[in-house]
Coordinates of C-alpha atoms in Angstrom, one line a residue:
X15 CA 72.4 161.1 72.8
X16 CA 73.3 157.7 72.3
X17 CA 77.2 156.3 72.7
X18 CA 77.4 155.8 69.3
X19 CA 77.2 159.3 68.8
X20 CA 78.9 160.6 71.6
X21 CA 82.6 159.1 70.7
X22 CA 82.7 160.4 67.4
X23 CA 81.7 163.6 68.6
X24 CA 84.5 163.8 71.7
X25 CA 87.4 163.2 68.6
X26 CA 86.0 165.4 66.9
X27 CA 86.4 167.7 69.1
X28 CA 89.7 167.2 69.0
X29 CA 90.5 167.2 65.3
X30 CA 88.3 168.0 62.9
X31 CA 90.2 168.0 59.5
X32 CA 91.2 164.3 58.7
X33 CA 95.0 163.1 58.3
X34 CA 97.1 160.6 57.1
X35 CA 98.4 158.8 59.8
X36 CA 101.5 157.4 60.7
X37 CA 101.2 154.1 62.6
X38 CA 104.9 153.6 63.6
X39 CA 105.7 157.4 64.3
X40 CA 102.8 157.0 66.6
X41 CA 104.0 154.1 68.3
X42 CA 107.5 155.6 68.8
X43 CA 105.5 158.9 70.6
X44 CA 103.7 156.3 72.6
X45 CA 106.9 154.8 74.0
X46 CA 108.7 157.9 74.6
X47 CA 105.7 159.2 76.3
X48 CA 105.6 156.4 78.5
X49 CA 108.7 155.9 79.7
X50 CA 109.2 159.4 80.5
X51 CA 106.6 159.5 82.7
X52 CA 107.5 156.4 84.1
X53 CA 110.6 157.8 85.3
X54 CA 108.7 161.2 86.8
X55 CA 107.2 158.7 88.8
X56 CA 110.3 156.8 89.7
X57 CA 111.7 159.0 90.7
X58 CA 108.7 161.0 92.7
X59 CA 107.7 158.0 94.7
X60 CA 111.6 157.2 95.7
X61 CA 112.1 160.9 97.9
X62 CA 108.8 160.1 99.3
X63 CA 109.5 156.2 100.3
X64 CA 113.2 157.5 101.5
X65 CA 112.1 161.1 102.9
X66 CA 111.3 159.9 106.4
X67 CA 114.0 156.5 106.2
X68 CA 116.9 158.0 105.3
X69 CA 116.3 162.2 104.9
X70 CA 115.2 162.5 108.3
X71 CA 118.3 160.7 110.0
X72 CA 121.1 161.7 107.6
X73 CA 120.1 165.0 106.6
X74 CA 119.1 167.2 109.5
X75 CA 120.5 168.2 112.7
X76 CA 119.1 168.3 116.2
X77 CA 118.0 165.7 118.6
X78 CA 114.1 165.9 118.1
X79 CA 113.5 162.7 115.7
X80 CA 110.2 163.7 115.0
X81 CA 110.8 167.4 114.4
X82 CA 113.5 166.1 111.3
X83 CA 110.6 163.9 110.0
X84 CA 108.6 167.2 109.5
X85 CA 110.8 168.9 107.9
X86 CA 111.7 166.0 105.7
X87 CA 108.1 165.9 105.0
X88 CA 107.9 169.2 104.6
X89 CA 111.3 169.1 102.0
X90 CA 108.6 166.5 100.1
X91 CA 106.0 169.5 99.3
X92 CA 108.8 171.6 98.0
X93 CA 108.1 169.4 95.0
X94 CA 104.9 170.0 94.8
X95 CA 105.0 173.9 95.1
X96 CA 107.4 173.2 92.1
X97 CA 105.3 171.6 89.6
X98 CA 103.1 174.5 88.7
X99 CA 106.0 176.7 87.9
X100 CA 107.6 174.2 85.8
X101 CA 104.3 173.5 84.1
X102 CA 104.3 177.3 83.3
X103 CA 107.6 177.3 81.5
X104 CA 107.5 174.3 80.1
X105 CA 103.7 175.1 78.6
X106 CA 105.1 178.5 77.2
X107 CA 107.8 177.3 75.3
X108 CA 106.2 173.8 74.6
X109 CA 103.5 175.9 72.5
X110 CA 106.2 178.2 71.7
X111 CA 108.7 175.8 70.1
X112 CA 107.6 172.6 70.3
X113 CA 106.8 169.2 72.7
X114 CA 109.5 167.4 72.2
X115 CA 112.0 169.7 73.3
X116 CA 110.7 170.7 75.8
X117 CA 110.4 166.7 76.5
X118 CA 113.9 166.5 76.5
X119 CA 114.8 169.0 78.9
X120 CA 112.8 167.8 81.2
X121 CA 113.2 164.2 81.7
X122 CA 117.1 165.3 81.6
X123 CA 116.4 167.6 84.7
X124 CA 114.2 165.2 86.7
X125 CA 116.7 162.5 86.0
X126 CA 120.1 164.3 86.7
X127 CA 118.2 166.1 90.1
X128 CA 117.5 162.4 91.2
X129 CA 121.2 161.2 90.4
X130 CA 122.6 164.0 92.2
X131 CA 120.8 163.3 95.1
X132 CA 122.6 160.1 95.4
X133 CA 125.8 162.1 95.5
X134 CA 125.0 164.6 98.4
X135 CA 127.0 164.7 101.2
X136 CA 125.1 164.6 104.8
X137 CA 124.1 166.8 107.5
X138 CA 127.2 165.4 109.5
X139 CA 129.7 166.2 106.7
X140 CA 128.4 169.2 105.1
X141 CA 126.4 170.4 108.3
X142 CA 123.5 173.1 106.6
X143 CA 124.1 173.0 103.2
X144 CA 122.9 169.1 103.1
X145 CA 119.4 169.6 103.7
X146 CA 120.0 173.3 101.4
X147 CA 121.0 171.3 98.7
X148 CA 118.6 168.8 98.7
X149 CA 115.6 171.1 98.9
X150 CA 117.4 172.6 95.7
X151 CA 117.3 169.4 94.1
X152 CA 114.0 168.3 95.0
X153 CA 112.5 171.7 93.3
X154 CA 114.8 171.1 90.1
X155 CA 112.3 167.3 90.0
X156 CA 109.4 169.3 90.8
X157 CA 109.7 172.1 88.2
X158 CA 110.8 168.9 85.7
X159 CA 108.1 167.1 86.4
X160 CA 105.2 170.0 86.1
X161 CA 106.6 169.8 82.7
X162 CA 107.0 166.1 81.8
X163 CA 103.3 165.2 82.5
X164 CA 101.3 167.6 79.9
X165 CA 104.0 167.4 77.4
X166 CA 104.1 163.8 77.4
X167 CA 100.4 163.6 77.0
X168 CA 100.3 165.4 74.0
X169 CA 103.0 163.6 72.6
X170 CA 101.1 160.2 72.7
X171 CA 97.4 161.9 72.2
X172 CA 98.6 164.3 69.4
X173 CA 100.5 161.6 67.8
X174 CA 97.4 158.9 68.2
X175 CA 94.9 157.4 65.6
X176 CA 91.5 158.8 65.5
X177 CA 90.2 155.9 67.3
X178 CA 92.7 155.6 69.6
X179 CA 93.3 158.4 71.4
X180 CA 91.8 157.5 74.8
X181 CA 94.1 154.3 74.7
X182 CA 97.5 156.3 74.2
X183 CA 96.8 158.5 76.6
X184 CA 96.2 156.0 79.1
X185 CA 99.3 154.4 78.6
X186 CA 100.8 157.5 79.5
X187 CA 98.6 157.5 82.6
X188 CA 100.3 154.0 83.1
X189 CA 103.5 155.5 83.8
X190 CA 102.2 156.4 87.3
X191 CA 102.0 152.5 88.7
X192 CA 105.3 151.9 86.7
X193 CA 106.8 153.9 88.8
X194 CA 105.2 153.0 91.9
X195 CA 105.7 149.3 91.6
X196 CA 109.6 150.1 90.3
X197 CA 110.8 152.2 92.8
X198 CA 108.8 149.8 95.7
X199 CA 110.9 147.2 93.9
X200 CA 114.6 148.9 93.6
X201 CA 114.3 150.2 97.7
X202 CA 113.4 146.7 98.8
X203 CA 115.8 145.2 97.1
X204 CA 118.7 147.5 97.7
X205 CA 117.3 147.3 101.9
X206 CA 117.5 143.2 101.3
X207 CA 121.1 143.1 100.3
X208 CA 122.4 146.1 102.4
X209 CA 120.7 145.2 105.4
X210 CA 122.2 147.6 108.3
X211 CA 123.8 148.7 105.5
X212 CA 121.1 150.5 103.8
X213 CA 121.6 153.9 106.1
X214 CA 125.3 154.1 105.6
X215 CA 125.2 154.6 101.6
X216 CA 123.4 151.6 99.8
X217 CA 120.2 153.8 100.3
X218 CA 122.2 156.1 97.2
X219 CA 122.1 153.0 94.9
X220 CA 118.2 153.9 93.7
X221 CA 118.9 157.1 93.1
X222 CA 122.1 156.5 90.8
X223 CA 120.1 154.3 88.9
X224 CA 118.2 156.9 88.0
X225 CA 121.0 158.3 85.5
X226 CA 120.5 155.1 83.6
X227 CA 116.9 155.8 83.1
X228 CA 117.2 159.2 81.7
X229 CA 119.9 157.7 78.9
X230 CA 117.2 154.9 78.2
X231 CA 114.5 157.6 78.2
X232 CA 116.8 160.4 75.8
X233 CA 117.5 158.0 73.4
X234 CA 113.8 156.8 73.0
X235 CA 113.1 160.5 72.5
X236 CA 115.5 161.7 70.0
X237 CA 114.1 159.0 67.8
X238 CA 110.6 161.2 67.9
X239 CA 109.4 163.7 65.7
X240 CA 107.0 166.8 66.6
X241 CA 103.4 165.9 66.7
X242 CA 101.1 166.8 63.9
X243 CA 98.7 168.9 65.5
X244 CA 101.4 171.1 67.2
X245 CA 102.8 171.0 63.1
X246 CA 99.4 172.3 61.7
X247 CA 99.0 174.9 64.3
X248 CA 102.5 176.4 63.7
X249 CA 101.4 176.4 60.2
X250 CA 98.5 178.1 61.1
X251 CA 101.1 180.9 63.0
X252 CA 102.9 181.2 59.7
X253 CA 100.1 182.3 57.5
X254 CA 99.1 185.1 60.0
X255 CA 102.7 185.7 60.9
X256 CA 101.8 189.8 61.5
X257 CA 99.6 188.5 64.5
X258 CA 100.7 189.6 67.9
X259 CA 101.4 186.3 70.1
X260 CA 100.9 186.7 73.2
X261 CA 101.9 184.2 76.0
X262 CA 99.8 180.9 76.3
X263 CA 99.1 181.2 79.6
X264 CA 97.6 184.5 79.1
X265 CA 95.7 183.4 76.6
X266 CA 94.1 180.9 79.0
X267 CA 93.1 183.3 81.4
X268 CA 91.7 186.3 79.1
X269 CA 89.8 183.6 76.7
X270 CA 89.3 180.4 78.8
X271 CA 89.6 180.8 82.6
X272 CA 86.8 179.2 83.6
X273 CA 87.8 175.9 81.6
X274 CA 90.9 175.7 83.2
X275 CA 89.0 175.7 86.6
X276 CA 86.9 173.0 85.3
X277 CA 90.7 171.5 83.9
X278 CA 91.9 171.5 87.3
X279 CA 88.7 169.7 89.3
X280 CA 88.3 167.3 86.5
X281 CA 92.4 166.4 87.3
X282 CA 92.0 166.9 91.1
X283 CA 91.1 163.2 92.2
X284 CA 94.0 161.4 90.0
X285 CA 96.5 163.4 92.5
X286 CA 94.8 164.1 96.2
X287 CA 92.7 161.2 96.3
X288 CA 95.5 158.9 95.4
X289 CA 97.8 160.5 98.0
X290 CA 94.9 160.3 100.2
X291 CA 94.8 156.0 99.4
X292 CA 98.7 155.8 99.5
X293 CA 100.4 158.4 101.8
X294 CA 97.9 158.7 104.7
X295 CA 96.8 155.5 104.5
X296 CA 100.2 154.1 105.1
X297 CA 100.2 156.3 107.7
X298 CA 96.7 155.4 109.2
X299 CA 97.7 151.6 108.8
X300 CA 100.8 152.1 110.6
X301 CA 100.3 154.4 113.6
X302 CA 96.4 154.3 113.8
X303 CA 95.9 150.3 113.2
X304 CA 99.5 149.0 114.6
X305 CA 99.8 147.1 111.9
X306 CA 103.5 146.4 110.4
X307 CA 104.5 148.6 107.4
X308 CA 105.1 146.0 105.3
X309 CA 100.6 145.1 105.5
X310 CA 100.2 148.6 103.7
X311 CA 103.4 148.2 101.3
X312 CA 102.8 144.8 99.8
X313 CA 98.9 146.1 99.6
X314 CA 99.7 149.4 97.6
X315 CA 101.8 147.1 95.4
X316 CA 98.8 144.8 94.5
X317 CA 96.8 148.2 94.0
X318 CA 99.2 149.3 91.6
X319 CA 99.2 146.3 89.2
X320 CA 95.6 146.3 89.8
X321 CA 95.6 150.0 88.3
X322 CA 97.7 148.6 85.4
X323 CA 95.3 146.5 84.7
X324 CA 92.5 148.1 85.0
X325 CA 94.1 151.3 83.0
X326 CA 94.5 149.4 80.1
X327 CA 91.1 148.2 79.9
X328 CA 89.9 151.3 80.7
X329 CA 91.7 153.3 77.9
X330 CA 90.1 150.6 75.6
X331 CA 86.9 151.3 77.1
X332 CA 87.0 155.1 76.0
X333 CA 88.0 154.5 72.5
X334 CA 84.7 152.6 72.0
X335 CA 82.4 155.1 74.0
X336 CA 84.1 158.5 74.9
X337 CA 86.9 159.1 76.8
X338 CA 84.3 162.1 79.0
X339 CA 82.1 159.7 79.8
X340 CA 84.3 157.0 81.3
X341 CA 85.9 159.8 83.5
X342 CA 82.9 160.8 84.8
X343 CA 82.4 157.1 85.3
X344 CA 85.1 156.4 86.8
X345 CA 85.1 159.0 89.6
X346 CA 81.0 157.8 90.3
X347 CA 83.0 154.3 91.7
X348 CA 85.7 156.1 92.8
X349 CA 82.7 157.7 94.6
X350 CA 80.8 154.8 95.8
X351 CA 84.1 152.6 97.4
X352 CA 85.2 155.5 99.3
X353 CA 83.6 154.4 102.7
X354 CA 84.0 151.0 101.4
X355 CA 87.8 151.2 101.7
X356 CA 88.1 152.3 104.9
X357 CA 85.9 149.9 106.0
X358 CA 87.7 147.2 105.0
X359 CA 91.1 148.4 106.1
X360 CA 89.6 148.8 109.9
X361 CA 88.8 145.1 109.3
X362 CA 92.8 144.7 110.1
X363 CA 93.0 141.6 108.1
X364 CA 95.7 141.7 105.5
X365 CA 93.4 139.8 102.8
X366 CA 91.1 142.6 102.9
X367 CA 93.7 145.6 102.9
X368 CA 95.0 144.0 100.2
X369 CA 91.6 144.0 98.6
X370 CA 91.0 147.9 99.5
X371 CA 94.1 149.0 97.4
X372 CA 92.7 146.9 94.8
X373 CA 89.6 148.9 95.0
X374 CA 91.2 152.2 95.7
X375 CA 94.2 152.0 93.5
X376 CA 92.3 149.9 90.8
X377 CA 88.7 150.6 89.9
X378 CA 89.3 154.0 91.4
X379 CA 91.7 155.0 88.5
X380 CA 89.1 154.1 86.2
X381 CA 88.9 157.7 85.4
X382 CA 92.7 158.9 85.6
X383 CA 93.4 156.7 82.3
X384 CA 91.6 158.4 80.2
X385 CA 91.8 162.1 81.8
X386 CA 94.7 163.2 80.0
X387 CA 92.9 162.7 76.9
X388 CA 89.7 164.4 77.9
X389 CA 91.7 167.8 79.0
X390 CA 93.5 167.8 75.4
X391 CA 90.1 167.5 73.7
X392 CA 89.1 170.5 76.7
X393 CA 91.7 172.8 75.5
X394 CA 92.5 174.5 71.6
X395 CA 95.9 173.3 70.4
X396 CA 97.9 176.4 70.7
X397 CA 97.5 176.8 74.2
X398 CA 97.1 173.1 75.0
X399 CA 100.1 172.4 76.6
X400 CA 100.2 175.2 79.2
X401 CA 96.7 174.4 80.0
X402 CA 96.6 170.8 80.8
X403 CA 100.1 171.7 82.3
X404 CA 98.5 173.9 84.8
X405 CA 95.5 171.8 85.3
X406 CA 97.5 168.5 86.8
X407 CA 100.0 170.9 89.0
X408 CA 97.6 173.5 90.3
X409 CA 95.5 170.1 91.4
X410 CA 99.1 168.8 92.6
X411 CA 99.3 171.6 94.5
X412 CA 95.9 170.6 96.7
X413 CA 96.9 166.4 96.4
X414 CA 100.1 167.8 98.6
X415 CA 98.0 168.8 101.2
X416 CA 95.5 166.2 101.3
X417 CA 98.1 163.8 103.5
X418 CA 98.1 166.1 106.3
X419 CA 94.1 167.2 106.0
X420 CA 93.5 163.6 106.1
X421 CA 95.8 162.9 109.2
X422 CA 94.4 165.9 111.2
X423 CA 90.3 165.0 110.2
X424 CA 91.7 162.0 111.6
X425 CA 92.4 163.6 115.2
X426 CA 89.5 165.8 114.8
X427 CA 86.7 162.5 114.6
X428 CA 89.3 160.7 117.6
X429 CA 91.0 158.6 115.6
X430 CA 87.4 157.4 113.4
X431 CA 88.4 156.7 109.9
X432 CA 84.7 158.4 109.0
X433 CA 85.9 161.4 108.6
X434 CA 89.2 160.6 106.1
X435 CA 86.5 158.8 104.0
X436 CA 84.6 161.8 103.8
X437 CA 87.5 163.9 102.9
X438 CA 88.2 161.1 100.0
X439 CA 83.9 161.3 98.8
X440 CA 84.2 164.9 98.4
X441 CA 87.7 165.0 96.4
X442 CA 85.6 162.1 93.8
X443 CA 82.3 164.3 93.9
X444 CA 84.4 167.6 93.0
X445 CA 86.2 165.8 90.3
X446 CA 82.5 163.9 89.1
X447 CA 81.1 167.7 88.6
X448 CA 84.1 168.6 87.1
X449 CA 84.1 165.8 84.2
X450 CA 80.4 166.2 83.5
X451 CA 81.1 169.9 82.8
X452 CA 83.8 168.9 81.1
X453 CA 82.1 167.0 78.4
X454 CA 79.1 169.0 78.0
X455 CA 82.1 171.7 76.9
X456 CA 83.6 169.1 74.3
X457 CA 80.3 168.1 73.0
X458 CA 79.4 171.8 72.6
X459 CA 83.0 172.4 70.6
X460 CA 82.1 169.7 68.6
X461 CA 78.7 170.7 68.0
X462 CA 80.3 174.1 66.5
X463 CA 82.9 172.6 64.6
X464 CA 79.8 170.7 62.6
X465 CA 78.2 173.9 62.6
X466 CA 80.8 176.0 60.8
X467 CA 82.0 173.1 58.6
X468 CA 78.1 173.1 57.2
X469 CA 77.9 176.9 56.9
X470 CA 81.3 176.3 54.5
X471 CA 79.3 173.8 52.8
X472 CA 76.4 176.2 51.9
X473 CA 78.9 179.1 50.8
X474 CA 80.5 177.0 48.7

């Protein structure tokens, strides 16, 4: 089948009766889509820069320094154990009562979690209930953002043009490297004026900032109305409204299990194999290489504007062939530069690091623009958001481990950087299958979709 066909096909997929469209309601979604995950990822990135900086010293007892980095680290997964919880509320009631207030809620909890954290008193004043309270906190920004991610997809991708619906939702995507290259920007600053400072309180300035993001970010939203396809399906509710309902969630298992497996690989390399290029690697730079942090950090932040970059063209990209097939695309090169990036970073020249994030970070999320897109077209609207919502944090779930996998393949192949690259391959082969299976399911929707519409035809 030629591409011609195929991106007609994908949307269709989606959609298939035609509306009137709304270009300025849809850039309002876009924007409130955007910065809301923009702040998720704010505000993610920040407990992980400061978890083993400024949790481990100020937050738990003893005199083992390395036992209170684990458990800060270990404080870090909490989030992650979160997510899928928070992605099954917020899917049940987001197909229950709608996206956008479930939107709300959740970019207020992520954002008040993170300001609170700035006020927490420390393991020296508060003794146990510090490091208590923090771990409360960090699961409140977990369970927000398991929510925030599939909700905010929707809003853009529901909201979007026919022909545009691999763009939106890879601005959404775009949120991601926002927040990377913000909060990168906010500690270092804050660490340049505070200096010495920075341990005794200044390192509370980024997260108190974080209260102004969530006003920016509720006022965007409560300018947005309900998408249209969440509209048509609660119409659809009303016209049956006898119909038992059962929970979204259940639906997904009893009618579409095996999609939500495919949902899950096809999402799997956006989260573990960027924690894989990010988190370990900062490690491996580090402690592995000897190199100074600051190699990695200014690296990673030249990787993320690469992935902006490279984002935007890619979400372009899908709009004029298929959003499927440049996800499958993508994770082929993500495939290909695996070994490639290591090899350059064991080069220890900072030029080339520099030009392994670009590779990793960039041409490596050729297929995460796009993805939130493909698992909306994967999924039937009223169980949409719990199902994309599951896919991303279930996968979340794995990307926390991938970190300490990595680091202990690492001590298994004595210190050889063979067998991280490996791990990375196999995380962009999974996710490759995933996609291919992924479209061949959209195709086949579509495929009955034309199907039915002609059998109307005939009766008619």
């Amino acid at each position: 089948m030629s591409s011609t066909t195929e991106g007609p096909t994908d949307h269709t997929a989606e959609r298939p009766a035609a509306r009137e469209h709304d270009p300025r309601k849809a850039r309002k979604a876009l924007i409130g889509a955007y910065v809301g995950t923009s702040l998720e990822w704010y505000d993610f990135f920040l407990f992980g820069t400061t978890a083993s900086i400024v949790f481990a010293p100020l937050f738990f007892g003893g005199e083992d320094p390395a036992l209170a980095v684990i458990q800060s680290f270990l404080l870090f997964g909490v989030g992650f154990i979160a997510r899928p919880i928070g992605a099954l509320i917020a899917g049940h009631y987001g197909d229950r009562i709608g996206r956008r207030t479930i939107l709300m809620i959740t970019i207020v909890a992520m954002g008040v979690a993170s300001t609170l954290i700035g006020l927490l008193p420390t393991f020296e004043t508060a003794g146990i209930v510090a490091p208590i309270l923090l771990a409360v906190l960090r699961f409140v920004q977990g369970m927000a953002a398991g929510g925030e991610w599939g909700g905010a997809t929707l809003l853009a991708v529901e909201n979007a043009p026919e022909h545009k619906r691999g763009f939106y939702g890879a601005v959404v995507q775009l949120g991601s490297p926002t927040g990377t290259i913000l909060s990168s920007m906010i500690v270092a600053a804050v660490v340049a004026l505070s200096g010495e400072r920075f341990l005794e309180g200044a390192w509370r300035i980024p997260y108190l900032i974080s209260i102004v993001l969530v006003a920016v970010g509720v006022w965007i939203r409560l300018k947005i109305d309900e998408t249209d396809d969440y509209k048509q399906a609660q119409a659809a509710r009303s016209a049956t409204p006898h119909e038992k309902q059962s929970a979204p969630v259940a639906d997904i298992l009893r009618a579409a299990p095996g999609r939500l497996i495919v949902g899950i690989g096809t999402y799997l390399f956006g989260n573990a194999g960027f924690f894989v290029l990010t988190t370990f690697m900062i490690s491996y730079v580090t402690k592995q290489l000897g190199l100074p942090s600051t190699v990695i950090l200014t690296a990673i932040t030249w990787g993320a504007v690469a992935q902006i970059v490279v984002m935007f063209i890619a979400g372009k990209v899908a709009d004029k062939t298929s959003p499927s097939i440049v996800v499958a695309v993508g994770y082929a090169i993500a495939a290909l530069v695996a070994f490639p990036i290591f090899w350059l970073v064991d080069t220890r020249d900072t030029a080339l690091i520099t030009v392994a994030m670009i590779l990793g970070l960039g041409f490596a999320s050729i297929p995460y623009a796009p993805v939130g897109t493909v698992l909306t077209q994967l999924f039937p609207v009223k169980v949409r958001y719990s199902a994309i919502a599951l896919s991303a944090n279930i996968a979340g779930i794995v990307a926390g481990f991938m970190p300490a996998l990595a680091a202990w393949i690492l001590g298994f192949t004595n210190g050889a950087s063979t067998g991280p690259a490996i791990l990375l391959l196999i995380l962009a082969v999974i996710s490759l299958i995933s996609a291919i299976i992924a479209r061949r399911l959209i195709l086949k929707d579509a495929q009955r979709q034309v199907d039915q519409y002609s059998g109307e035809l005939l009766d008619w």
